[in-house]
DNA sequence: TTGTATGCGTTATCAC
DNA sequence: GTGATAACGCATACAA
């Protein structure tokens, strides 16, 4: 027993005794027909169980789908536990949601971003990419489809709108902050350089082959200030992986670092926990600097010194760019947002 | 200057000198034509910049869109900061993504769920609803469109697949746990009873008019064990609102509670912070019980006693049900998942 | 204000 | 194996 065929515009039109176009107008251009007729049509539709124009057919006819695609670098679970992403996504959503758009999520199947086949089936008329590897196949898939693309924190791509941040400069700020406070033994804790799930100390070779631009720029920013210091890579930006890594970095030794700079606040939280695991106080024994300034940073114990990034603003900008591309606008200049150091209590001068 | 018209099946067909149908077959039924011809077609498509069949047109012709809709009770920001939701969503995504389906997110415009207009424009052929008010207009909109519906944690609806949990029993477990440890003065901290943004003590009238089934069942479970104890409602399940509320509940008084039971772990974290704000130790001075057992619960300080809910499993079940409805299957019996108490270190016997 | 004709890019059912 | 042809459900110039 299959369901009775759903009513269409035609069903309603012939029921009321008008043409398809008139029924269409009743929904899309109320000013094109008399209020009375419109009422009659809507009532008939109601009675027939017609819920309004079919979105797919409408999309085909109008050639746009009122949906914004969002490509993520990670699986959803990893993504959602990332507060920074959540805030960005919220900024984006607040912009596009006002326009009755849906968000089509294309989660990464592993760490490399969505599959090309997912991208080629997604019904969206613009897509926003965030925290993908520079060479993600999903990016090529979007371009192949000819969909307008907005990237956040990605390298320059031709004909693409971007919102960008000077991660290199931000990282330098963080490093200079600890150097200015007398720290000479510093370590770096970073999230993934490449999407292959590795955890551990980073060799120069690996550093050179980083495929996440954000990671590469931040790490380079640190090292250009700090010199050749140990760098520990975590496969994901999670507290637990950071805790494990930082325990290695901070293990007792004559050259134990007095400061750890981290590519995210989440990693910094893990570093603080690791310090405590080892009986070290923050900031008295170890200073810790984060990156992002997520909401939790100021409520942390101790409140976290970090590089502030206007996350919600990034999302909003991406949303605005997406809306503009949707309107047929040109990508235009990259939208650049500013970074700044927020000094709180997780750092202090070296003893 | 508008873009050159995109190539279609026809473009490729006439370039190769075959019919549209054959090109279509090259993509969808490789066994229907010779490998050599298929190669030629694919190569021509590549050369013409044809990225494969247009998803919208395909959806119109096949009458399904390979997308699963997900209706949220909240704005995206509130949703994304909710770890429990994230885990559910991940379970759902892992199920549907394996079948090359996209996830279409329909955020709530306030706390009442998505607008009907959003629902009627969304291109999905099944929708999953989560943490919506019982009377959310979005639910009616889905039914009006005749789309199959899967609900999580919602009241029974005719002709709808459900995954459900016995929240009432879970809440009883939590309450009985503290009672068994000698607590006689207990308070309840809950998330919203109704989607109106209220924060504060809950009157019996308000309690009776709760429109979130989950909240209603949990609070009733607590109170049926604890009697008529104070209940503080937070408009959202956030740490900060909980902190504020718990500070009220725990403010110095001869009847200050020795235990707080919370409808979510996130609220419990706020309660712990509030206790500390007031100079109270957890669990020595105040025991705290959460609900959900999100990943953060076991790493909390102190590790949180809570009611474990198999969140990822809920998502997966919802995904499986959605896939089944997609195949024309019947809703069938509700899929029920089990709850259990996880005793950690945030609770202890009363002094 | 209302109706007619046509196009949107596919898939699917048959012929050949 | 391959090719016409008819849906799919709607929007939109344009004519009436």
XYZ file of C-alpha atoms (C1' of nucleotides) in Angstrom:
734
model
C 0.000 0.000 0.000
C 1.696 3.128 -1.115
C 0.515 6.545 -0.124
C -1.981 8.377 -2.214
C -0.276 10.669 -4.652
C 0.412 14.028 -3.128
C -1.545 17.031 -4.331
C 0.292 19.498 -6.531
C -0.339 22.973 -7.812
C -2.418 21.408 -10.540
C -4.625 19.597 -8.101
C -5.429 22.790 -6.320
C -5.824 24.759 -9.529
C -8.386 22.458 -11.012
C -10.201 22.146 -7.722
C -10.612 25.899 -7.556
C -11.097 26.212 -11.272
C -8.177 28.506 -11.937
C -4.839 27.989 -13.588
C -1.664 26.667 -12.100
C -0.027 30.050 -12.415
C -2.656 31.674 -10.288
C -2.194 29.197 -7.519
C 1.527 29.731 -7.745
C 0.971 33.439 -7.441
C -1.202 32.922 -4.419
C 1.873 31.617 -2.655
C 4.633 33.684 -4.168
C 3.104 36.997 -5.215
C 0.070 37.759 -3.135
C -0.201 41.167 -4.767
C -0.809 39.615 -8.166
C -4.324 38.507 -7.408
C -7.331 39.560 -5.440
C -7.376 38.855 -1.762
C -10.631 37.005 -2.132
C -9.350 34.647 -4.767
C -6.210 34.076 -2.774
C -8.256 33.138 0.243
C -10.293 30.702 -1.776
C -7.174 29.109 -3.148
C -5.487 28.789 0.207
C -8.617 27.304 1.709
C -8.875 24.762 -1.054
C -5.217 23.887 -0.636
C -5.773 23.376 3.041
C -8.725 21.152 2.381
C -6.794 19.089 -0.142
C -3.820 18.694 2.161
C -1.552 20.696 -0.092
C 1.307 22.044 1.996
C 2.627 24.600 -0.439
C 4.925 24.465 -3.440
C 7.323 21.588 -3.488
C 10.758 22.900 -2.581
C 12.628 20.719 -5.039
C 10.492 21.685 -7.993
C 10.706 25.274 -6.957
C 14.458 25.036 -6.770
C 14.675 23.540 -10.200
C 12.567 26.280 -11.669
C 14.255 29.129 -9.871
C 17.680 27.561 -9.978
C 18.462 28.168 -6.387
C 17.767 26.148 -3.328
C 17.829 28.549 -0.393
C 20.410 26.496 1.384
C 23.931 27.155 2.440
C 26.335 24.256 2.480
C 28.902 23.956 5.204
C 31.897 21.714 4.820
C 33.668 20.584 7.920
C 37.127 19.175 8.249
C 36.131 16.666 10.864
C 33.454 14.298 11.881
C 30.578 16.000 13.561
C 31.440 14.863 17.047
C 34.906 16.298 16.862
C 33.461 19.419 15.334
C 30.778 20.027 17.886
C 33.079 19.600 20.819
C 35.087 22.423 19.347
C 33.701 25.563 20.909
C 35.481 27.795 18.465
C 33.684 26.113 15.601
C 30.386 26.362 17.405
C 30.757 30.070 17.792
C 31.722 30.540 14.157
C 28.815 28.417 13.076
C 26.495 30.428 15.233
C 27.647 33.650 13.655
C 27.096 32.140 10.257
C 23.724 30.781 11.206
C 22.497 34.037 12.641
C 23.220 35.688 9.324
C 21.767 33.162 6.945
C 18.917 32.022 9.142
C 17.306 35.431 9.005
C 16.800 34.795 5.314
C 14.987 31.504 5.698
C 17.924 29.498 4.564
C 18.759 26.056 5.766
C 22.189 24.832 6.571
C 23.346 21.712 4.784
C 26.047 20.061 6.778
C 28.666 18.051 5.005
C 30.722 16.405 7.666
C 34.195 15.133 6.972
C 34.325 11.373 6.660
C 37.650 11.363 8.411
C 39.939 14.307 8.907
C 40.203 15.206 5.262
C 36.829 16.815 4.797
C 33.667 15.628 3.052
C 33.766 13.121 0.245
C 33.466 14.511 -3.250
C 30.386 12.374 -3.789
C 28.716 14.033 -0.821
C 29.521 17.412 -2.251
C 28.202 16.619 -5.685
C 24.864 15.500 -4.272
C 24.363 18.328 -1.830
C 21.641 20.791 -2.667
C 23.050 24.152 -1.795
C 23.763 27.197 -3.844
C 26.777 28.385 -2.001
C 29.156 26.573 0.257
C 31.285 27.635 3.163
C 34.421 25.697 4.021
C 36.114 25.704 7.368
C 39.223 24.062 8.719
C 39.830 21.829 5.740
C 43.239 20.698 4.603
C 44.586 22.926 1.863
C 44.296 20.146 -0.673
C 40.929 18.759 0.384
C 39.200 17.039 -2.545
C 35.943 18.571 -1.379
C 37.202 21.990 -2.394
C 37.852 20.783 -5.908
C 34.423 19.180 -5.978
C 32.767 22.471 -5.153
C 34.639 24.236 -7.884
C 33.832 21.493 -10.327
C 30.165 22.083 -9.657
C 30.669 25.755 -10.189
C 29.198 26.645 -6.832
C 30.248 29.884 -5.221
C 32.623 29.215 -2.372
C 33.451 31.015 0.814
C 36.440 29.821 2.745
C 37.413 30.595 6.289
C 41.027 30.251 7.271
C 42.016 28.630 4.004
C 44.711 29.560 1.555
C 43.870 31.795 -1.350
C 41.865 30.121 -4.081
C 40.956 31.827 -7.318
C 37.474 33.285 -7.490
C 36.655 32.545 -3.911
C 35.424 34.725 -1.100
C 37.485 34.524 2.033
C 37.498 35.587 5.597
C 40.951 35.532 6.928
C 43.001 36.159 9.975
C 46.693 36.787 10.344
C 47.466 33.669 12.304
C 51.169 34.131 11.864
C 51.089 37.532 13.532
C 48.840 36.207 16.300
C 51.223 33.413 17.080
C 54.104 35.857 17.173
C 52.207 37.931 19.715
C 51.790 34.919 21.928
C 55.435 33.977 21.686
C 56.636 37.505 22.238
C 54.443 37.757 25.280
C 56.209 34.905 27.047
C 59.643 35.937 25.840
C 59.076 39.415 27.193
C 58.357 37.821 30.544
C 61.723 36.180 30.617
C 60.831 32.704 29.453
C 63.666 31.043 27.616
C 62.562 27.427 27.661
C 59.262 27.283 25.836
C 57.346 24.464 24.170
C 54.647 24.497 21.514
C 51.487 22.429 21.597
C 49.626 22.347 18.306
C 46.688 20.674 16.674
C 47.077 18.719 13.474
C 49.598 19.674 10.816
C 48.223 17.031 8.484
C 44.972 15.063 8.541
C 46.526 11.707 9.314
C 45.779 11.297 12.980
C 49.306 11.566 14.257
C 50.209 12.500 17.816
C 53.748 13.236 18.912
C 56.805 15.395 18.575
C 57.078 17.146 15.248
C 60.126 16.785 13.049
C 61.235 19.627 10.801
C 60.277 17.556 7.788
C 56.763 17.105 9.012
C 56.559 20.731 9.896
C 57.494 21.613 6.355
C 54.786 19.397 4.942
C 51.898 20.805 6.955
C 48.680 20.829 4.978
C 46.551 22.914 7.307
C 47.353 26.534 6.638
C 46.209 27.680 10.049
C 48.468 25.247 11.819
C 51.401 26.038 9.602
C 51.124 29.773 10.116
C 50.702 29.582 13.848
C 53.559 27.184 14.361
C 55.804 29.247 12.128
C 54.845 32.345 14.050
C 55.844 30.723 17.308
C 59.087 29.308 16.055
C 60.206 32.445 14.276
C 60.212 34.079 17.692
C 61.225 31.187 19.884
C 63.791 29.440 17.742
C 63.933 25.704 17.436
C 61.850 24.574 20.407
C 59.973 21.296 20.883
C 56.610 21.073 19.135
C 54.015 18.464 20.079
C 51.227 17.709 17.652
C 47.771 16.522 18.679
C 45.619 14.884 16.044
C 42.581 16.822 17.242
C 42.119 19.938 19.248
C 40.946 18.145 22.360
C 41.775 18.580 25.985
C 42.611 14.946 26.469
C 45.143 14.696 23.663
C 46.683 17.934 24.845
C 46.946 16.622 28.366
C 48.848 13.599 27.161
C 51.123 15.645 24.949
C 51.817 18.304 27.521
C 52.726 15.663 30.057
C 55.514 14.660 27.717
C 56.628 18.200 27.121
C 56.593 19.036 30.812
C 58.124 15.845 32.109
C 60.859 16.450 34.675
C 64.192 17.372 33.113
C 66.755 20.112 33.532
C 65.346 21.783 30.489
C 61.697 21.501 31.362
C 59.858 24.387 29.672
C 58.638 27.237 31.819
C 55.996 28.149 29.273
C 53.759 26.375 26.779
C 52.134 28.166 23.862
C 49.144 26.416 22.310
C 47.339 26.776 19.001
C 43.945 26.646 20.712
C 42.400 27.327 24.086
C 41.169 23.792 24.264
C 44.727 22.551 24.000
C 45.775 25.088 26.611
C 43.220 23.657 29.037
C 44.763 20.266 28.531
C 48.219 21.697 29.143
C 47.063 23.200 32.415
C 45.693 19.859 33.488
C 48.933 18.168 32.539
C 50.921 20.645 34.587
C 48.764 19.836 37.589
C 49.129 16.122 36.959
C 52.850 16.719 37.355
C 52.484 18.788 40.478
C 53.272 22.058 38.740
C 51.404 25.276 39.391
C 50.072 27.548 36.667
C 51.361 30.168 36.211
C 53.999 30.035 38.971
C 55.814 27.028 37.539
C 54.486 26.996 34.003
C 52.917 29.761 31.974
C 50.318 28.733 29.411
C 49.031 30.725 26.439
C 46.059 29.696 24.342
C 44.648 30.836 21.019
C 41.087 31.884 20.042
C 39.687 33.237 23.290
C 36.667 30.999 23.374
C 34.068 31.858 26.019
C 35.473 29.272 28.408
C 38.879 30.956 28.424
C 37.933 33.691 30.820
C 36.184 31.353 33.221
C 39.022 28.882 33.271
C 41.127 28.250 36.318
C 43.287 30.220 36.041
C 41.739 32.559 33.506
C 43.616 31.986 30.304
C 45.996 34.340 28.577
C 45.245 33.915 24.911
C 45.065 35.450 21.466
C 41.618 36.792 20.907
C 39.975 36.028 17.663
C 36.524 37.459 16.879
C 34.962 34.094 16.209
C 31.344 35.101 15.922
C 32.417 37.903 13.641
C 34.182 35.436 11.390
C 30.991 33.456 11.093
C 28.934 36.529 10.374
C 31.348 37.731 7.729
C 31.283 34.334 6.106
C 27.510 34.476 6.153
C 27.453 37.903 4.565
C 29.874 36.837 1.882
C 27.789 33.768 1.210
C 24.659 35.860 0.874
C 26.458 38.196 -1.479
C 27.676 35.406 -3.700
C 24.159 34.060 -3.665
C 23.014 37.334 -5.125
C 25.482 36.922 -7.917
C 28.003 39.256 -6.347
C 31.700 38.981 -6.907
C 33.929 37.514 -4.199
C 35.688 40.834 -3.725
C 38.476 41.460 -1.310
C 39.078 39.057 1.521
C 37.360 40.038 4.723
C 40.037 40.391 7.321
C 39.436 40.272 11.041
C 41.834 41.439 13.708
C 43.653 39.570 16.453
C 44.883 40.719 19.829
C 46.532 39.444 22.972
C 44.335 39.097 26.038
C 46.449 38.892 29.116
C 44.893 37.000 31.970
C 46.349 34.924 34.785
C 47.810 31.837 33.170
C 51.070 33.599 32.385
C 53.583 35.368 34.579
C 57.220 36.410 34.532
C 59.683 33.607 34.936
C 61.120 33.223 38.404
C 28.438 39.827 -16.666
C 26.713 36.676 -15.642
C 28.370 33.331 -15.754
C 28.240 31.213 -18.828
C 25.385 28.785 -18.640
C 26.397 25.590 -16.987
C 26.732 22.443 -19.064
C 23.959 19.890 -18.694
C 23.423 16.324 -19.694
C 22.379 17.615 -23.095
C 25.593 19.508 -23.573
C 27.608 16.406 -22.968
C 25.297 14.228 -25.022
C 25.535 16.329 -28.128
C 29.263 16.790 -27.695
C 29.750 13.040 -27.659
C 27.043 12.471 -30.201
C 24.852 10.251 -28.082
C 21.522 10.779 -26.390
C 20.851 12.300 -23.016
C 19.714 8.973 -21.640
C 23.016 7.377 -22.411
C 24.926 10.059 -20.596
C 22.600 9.668 -17.659
C 23.273 5.947 -17.701
C 26.984 6.576 -17.724
C 26.588 8.105 -14.293
C 23.818 6.028 -12.803
C 23.925 2.621 -14.439
C 27.409 1.870 -15.645
C 26.321 -1.640 -16.606
C 23.880 -0.310 -19.162
C 26.515 0.734 -21.658
C 29.897 -0.347 -22.892
C 32.894 0.589 -20.812
C 34.481 2.288 -23.773
C 31.523 4.568 -24.404
C 31.273 5.343 -20.760
C 34.896 6.382 -20.721
C 34.391 8.616 -23.700
C 31.388 10.243 -22.072
C 33.112 10.826 -18.773
C 36.113 12.298 -20.522
C 33.936 14.650 -22.528
C 32.104 15.690 -19.386
C 35.384 16.423 -17.722
C 36.512 18.491 -20.667
C 33.275 20.455 -20.709
C 33.363 21.117 -17.021
C 30.281 19.055 -16.343
C 30.359 17.963 -12.713
C 27.716 15.275 -12.865
C 23.938 15.291 -12.723
C 22.401 18.259 -11.003
C 21.159 17.163 -7.603
C 18.003 19.239 -7.701
C 16.898 17.988 -11.073
C 17.698 14.488 -10.045
C 15.643 14.899 -6.921
C 12.697 16.156 -8.880
C 12.831 13.230 -11.219
C 13.402 10.582 -8.592
C 11.208 12.248 -6.010
C 13.693 11.952 -3.240
C 16.506 14.170 -2.191
C 18.955 11.994 -0.317
C 18.870 14.333 2.615
C 17.763 13.958 6.179
C 16.327 16.994 7.883
C 17.098 17.709 11.492
C 14.940 20.090 13.461
C 16.471 21.709 16.470
C 14.739 23.272 19.384
C 17.217 26.065 19.691
C 19.296 28.457 17.758
C 22.395 26.894 16.368
C 24.659 28.527 18.899
C 22.809 27.108 21.837
C 22.700 23.793 20.042
C 26.331 23.576 19.215
C 27.411 24.353 22.740
C 25.305 21.457 23.923
C 27.569 18.451 24.011
C 24.737 16.022 24.436
C 23.191 17.250 21.219
C 26.517 17.056 19.473
C 26.934 13.446 20.363
C 23.425 12.589 19.221
C 23.989 14.448 15.996
C 27.224 12.627 15.446
C 25.526 9.281 15.883
C 22.875 10.346 13.434
C 25.407 11.692 10.980
C 27.532 8.595 11.056
C 24.502 6.531 10.138
C 23.084 8.641 7.364
C 26.390 9.803 5.971
C 27.416 6.262 5.227
C 24.579 6.197 2.720
C 25.641 9.392 1.035
C 22.929 11.437 2.610
C 23.365 14.987 3.708
C 22.091 16.464 6.892
C 19.895 19.526 6.544
C 19.800 21.507 9.721
C 16.728 23.530 10.538
C 17.591 25.703 13.477
C 14.968 27.018 15.825
C 14.336 30.712 15.439
C 13.941 31.081 19.161
C 13.305 28.322 21.624
C 10.211 26.999 19.939
C 11.815 25.163 17.070
C 12.084 25.997 13.382
C 9.568 28.210 11.673
C 6.972 26.445 9.576
C 8.211 28.389 6.572
C 11.677 26.961 7.069
C 10.232 23.498 7.221
C 8.184 23.892 4.102
C 11.221 25.022 2.117
C 13.638 22.396 3.351
C 14.635 19.740 0.877
C 14.663 16.529 2.810
C 12.703 13.360 2.507
C 12.579 12.493 6.126
C 13.016 14.634 9.175
C 14.265 13.997 12.655
C 13.087 16.170 15.519
C 14.937 16.647 18.754
C 14.225 18.591 21.915
C 11.265 20.484 20.557
C 8.345 21.649 22.630
C 5.501 19.187 22.489
C 3.367 21.613 20.550
C 6.010 22.963 18.189
C 4.449 24.268 14.978
C 7.352 22.723 13.078
C 6.009 19.273 13.889
C 2.697 20.131 12.331
C 4.467 21.565 9.314
C 6.290 18.309 8.739
C 3.092 16.360 8.906
C 1.398 18.810 6.602
C 4.073 18.133 4.018
C 3.523 14.448 4.483
C 7.161 13.817 5.280
C 8.068 10.819 7.379
C 9.052 11.895 10.849
C 11.344 10.495 13.487
C 11.207 12.038 16.912
C 13.677 11.746 19.721
C 12.472 12.389 23.233
C 9.096 13.667 22.112
C 5.619 12.582 23.092
C 3.854 9.991 21.020
C 2.601 11.232 17.683
C 0.530 9.147 15.304
C 2.409 7.526 12.477
C 5.785 8.609 13.694
C 8.943 6.689 14.467
C 10.408 7.362 17.862
C 13.449 6.743 19.922
C 12.652 7.135 23.521
C 14.120 6.996 26.954
C 12.470 6.611 30.306
C 13.434 9.979 31.688
C 11.065 9.640 34.580
C 12.774 6.478 35.786
C 16.192 8.014 35.265
C 15.323 11.002 37.377
C 14.012 8.728 40.088
C 17.316 6.890 40.097
C 19.159 10.130 40.631
C 16.877 11.211 43.451
C 16.951 7.832 45.111
C 20.713 7.870 44.948
C 20.985 10.984 47.102
C 18.181 9.979 49.406
C 19.882 6.661 50.032
C 22.945 8.620 51.092
C 21.033 10.408 53.767
C 20.283 13.682 52.015
C 17.060 15.234 53.217
C 17.428 18.773 51.938
C 17.711 18.535 48.187
C 17.172 21.031 45.387
C 16.431 20.556 41.699
C 18.089 22.455 38.892
C 16.365 22.054 35.555
C 16.505 23.368 32.032
C 13.481 24.938 30.423
C 9.968 23.766 31.188
C 8.571 26.038 28.513
C 10.246 27.840 25.622
C 9.777 31.337 26.992
C 13.206 32.169 28.312
C 12.342 32.215 31.963
C 14.879 31.773 34.745
C 13.907 31.359 38.366
C 12.105 29.305 40.953
C 9.324 27.178 39.569
C 5.791 27.403 40.878
C 3.534 24.364 40.877
C 1.402 25.998 38.224
C 4.317 26.429 35.915
C 5.439 22.928 36.604
C 2.048 21.669 35.559
C 2.193 23.564 32.303
C 5.563 22.278 31.135
C 5.687 21.849 27.380
C 8.944 19.962 27.084
C 8.227 16.338 27.758
C 11.792 15.576 28.784
C 11.824 18.308 31.370
C 8.432 17.388 32.694
C 9.307 13.737 33.129
C 12.628 14.376 34.784
C 11.295 16.948 37.197
C 8.349 14.734 38.077
C 10.724 11.851 38.649
C 12.762 13.916 41.065
C 9.821 15.303 42.943
C 7.973 12.030 43.264
C 10.933 10.828 45.283
C 11.979 14.029 46.988
C 8.660 15.612 47.790
C 8.033 19.276 47.349
C 11.567 20.666 47.127
C 12.739 23.888 45.459
C 13.123 23.741 41.684
C 15.124 26.322 39.769
C 14.583 26.634 36.043
C 17.254 27.788 33.611
C 16.125 28.989 30.201
C 18.946 27.077 28.534
C 21.114 24.207 29.562
C 24.205 26.319 30.084
C 26.801 26.368 32.781
C 26.461 30.064 33.378
C 22.712 30.087 33.929
C 23.092 27.101 36.189
C 25.772 28.835 38.178
C 23.486 31.770 38.783
C 20.564 29.579 39.711
C 22.527 27.294 41.953
C 23.930 30.269 43.807
C 20.382 31.100 44.752
C 19.528 27.560 45.736
C 22.688 27.194 47.804
C 22.690 30.592 49.419
C 23.354 30.437 53.154
C 20.293 29.497 55.181
C 19.457 26.951 57.834
C 17.805 24.836 55.164
C 20.516 25.064 52.576
C 20.351 21.911 50.457
C 23.032 19.282 50.891
C 22.440 17.940 47.412
C 21.455 19.290 44.012
C 20.064 17.083 41.262
C 20.271 18.481 37.754
C 18.548 17.639 34.496
C 21.842 17.835 32.574
C 25.543 17.500 33.187
C 26.109 20.979 31.895
C 23.819 22.327 34.592
C 25.618 20.185 37.135
C 28.923 21.775 36.179
C 27.383 25.152 36.842
C 26.105 23.958 40.189
C 29.584 22.817 41.163
C 30.975 26.183 40.260
C 28.271 27.911 42.258
C 29.072 25.800 45.286
C 32.686 26.870 45.024
C 31.694 30.477 44.607
C 30.005 30.112 47.967
C 32.979 28.435 49.582
C 31.354 25.016 49.651
C 33.159 21.819 48.759
C 31.804 19.169 46.424
C 30.907 16.571 47.528
C 31.739 17.172 51.205
C 29.318 20.069 51.627
C 27.113 19.598 48.589
C 26.506 16.535 46.469
C 25.722 17.120 42.820
C 24.117 14.722 40.347
C 23.925 15.339 36.618
C 22.020 13.748 33.755
C 23.243 12.427 30.382
C 26.825 11.411 31.116
C 28.383 13.501 28.410
C 32.078 12.857 27.762
C 33.103 15.776 29.964
C 31.376 14.270 32.996
C 34.077 11.793 33.799
C 36.861 14.315 33.418
C 35.170 16.918 35.536
C 36.479 18.023 38.884
C 35.223 16.143 40.731
C 34.137 13.433 38.293
C 30.392 13.690 38.065
C 27.837 11.258 39.362
C 25.158 11.191 36.702
C 22.512 9.243 34.841
C 24.062 7.691 31.797
C 22.189 7.964 28.590
C 23.541 6.297 25.436
C 23.575 9.473 23.419
C 25.416 8.278 20.344
C 23.152 5.270 20.293
C 20.115 7.507 20.282
C 21.471 9.282 17.260
C 22.248 6.060 15.477
C 18.830 4.636 16.181
C 17.208 7.785 14.897
C 19.335 7.483 11.788
C 18.330 3.891 11.247
C 14.687 4.702 11.694
C 15.018 7.577 9.269
C 16.633 5.332 6.703
C 13.881 2.801 7.154
C 11.129 5.350 6.671
C 13.009 6.522 3.614
C 12.675 3.062 2.206
C 8.965 3.252 2.690
C 9.036 1.238 5.887
C 6.489 1.625 8.634
C 7.400 3.485 11.825
C 7.078 0.329 13.899
C 7.610 0.110 17.606
C 9.466 2.874 19.387
C 13.159 2.223 19.800
C 13.887 2.325 23.473
C 17.301 2.899 24.984
C 18.309 2.210 28.555
C 19.452 4.468 31.368
C 21.661 3.812 34.339
C 23.270 5.524 37.278
C 27.004 6.159 37.075
C 28.390 6.817 40.504
C 31.477 8.987 40.556
C 32.845 11.452 43.069
C 30.469 14.389 43.075
C 28.154 12.698 45.560
C 28.726 11.329 49.012
C 26.783 10.469 52.146
C 25.517 13.397 54.118
C 27.589 14.291 57.143
C -6.245 40.470 -12.370
C -5.896 35.947 -14.677
C -4.426 32.428 -18.048
C -1.005 30.245 -21.700
C 3.158 28.496 -23.031
C 7.597 27.242 -22.104
C 11.729 25.988 -19.623
C 14.326 24.017 -15.513
C 17.881 19.192 -15.815
C 16.961 14.762 -14.695
C 15.187 9.926 -14.576
C 12.505 6.206 -16.413
C 9.747 3.510 -19.681
C 9.749 1.725 -23.711
C 10.887 0.977 -28.193
C 14.621 -0.135 -31.496
C 23.370 -1.239 -25.920
C 21.191 2.894 -27.269
C 17.703 6.497 -28.216
C 12.949 8.979 -28.265
C 9.647 10.686 -25.186
C 7.034 11.489 -21.280
C 6.874 12.656 -16.615
C 8.619 15.359 -12.228
C 6.193 20.167 -9.960
C 6.889 24.562 -10.354
C 8.045 29.742 -11.983
C 7.671 33.272 -15.195
C 7.538 36.059 -19.410
C 3.900 37.381 -21.993
C -0.643 37.640 -23.764
C -5.398 38.361 -22.717
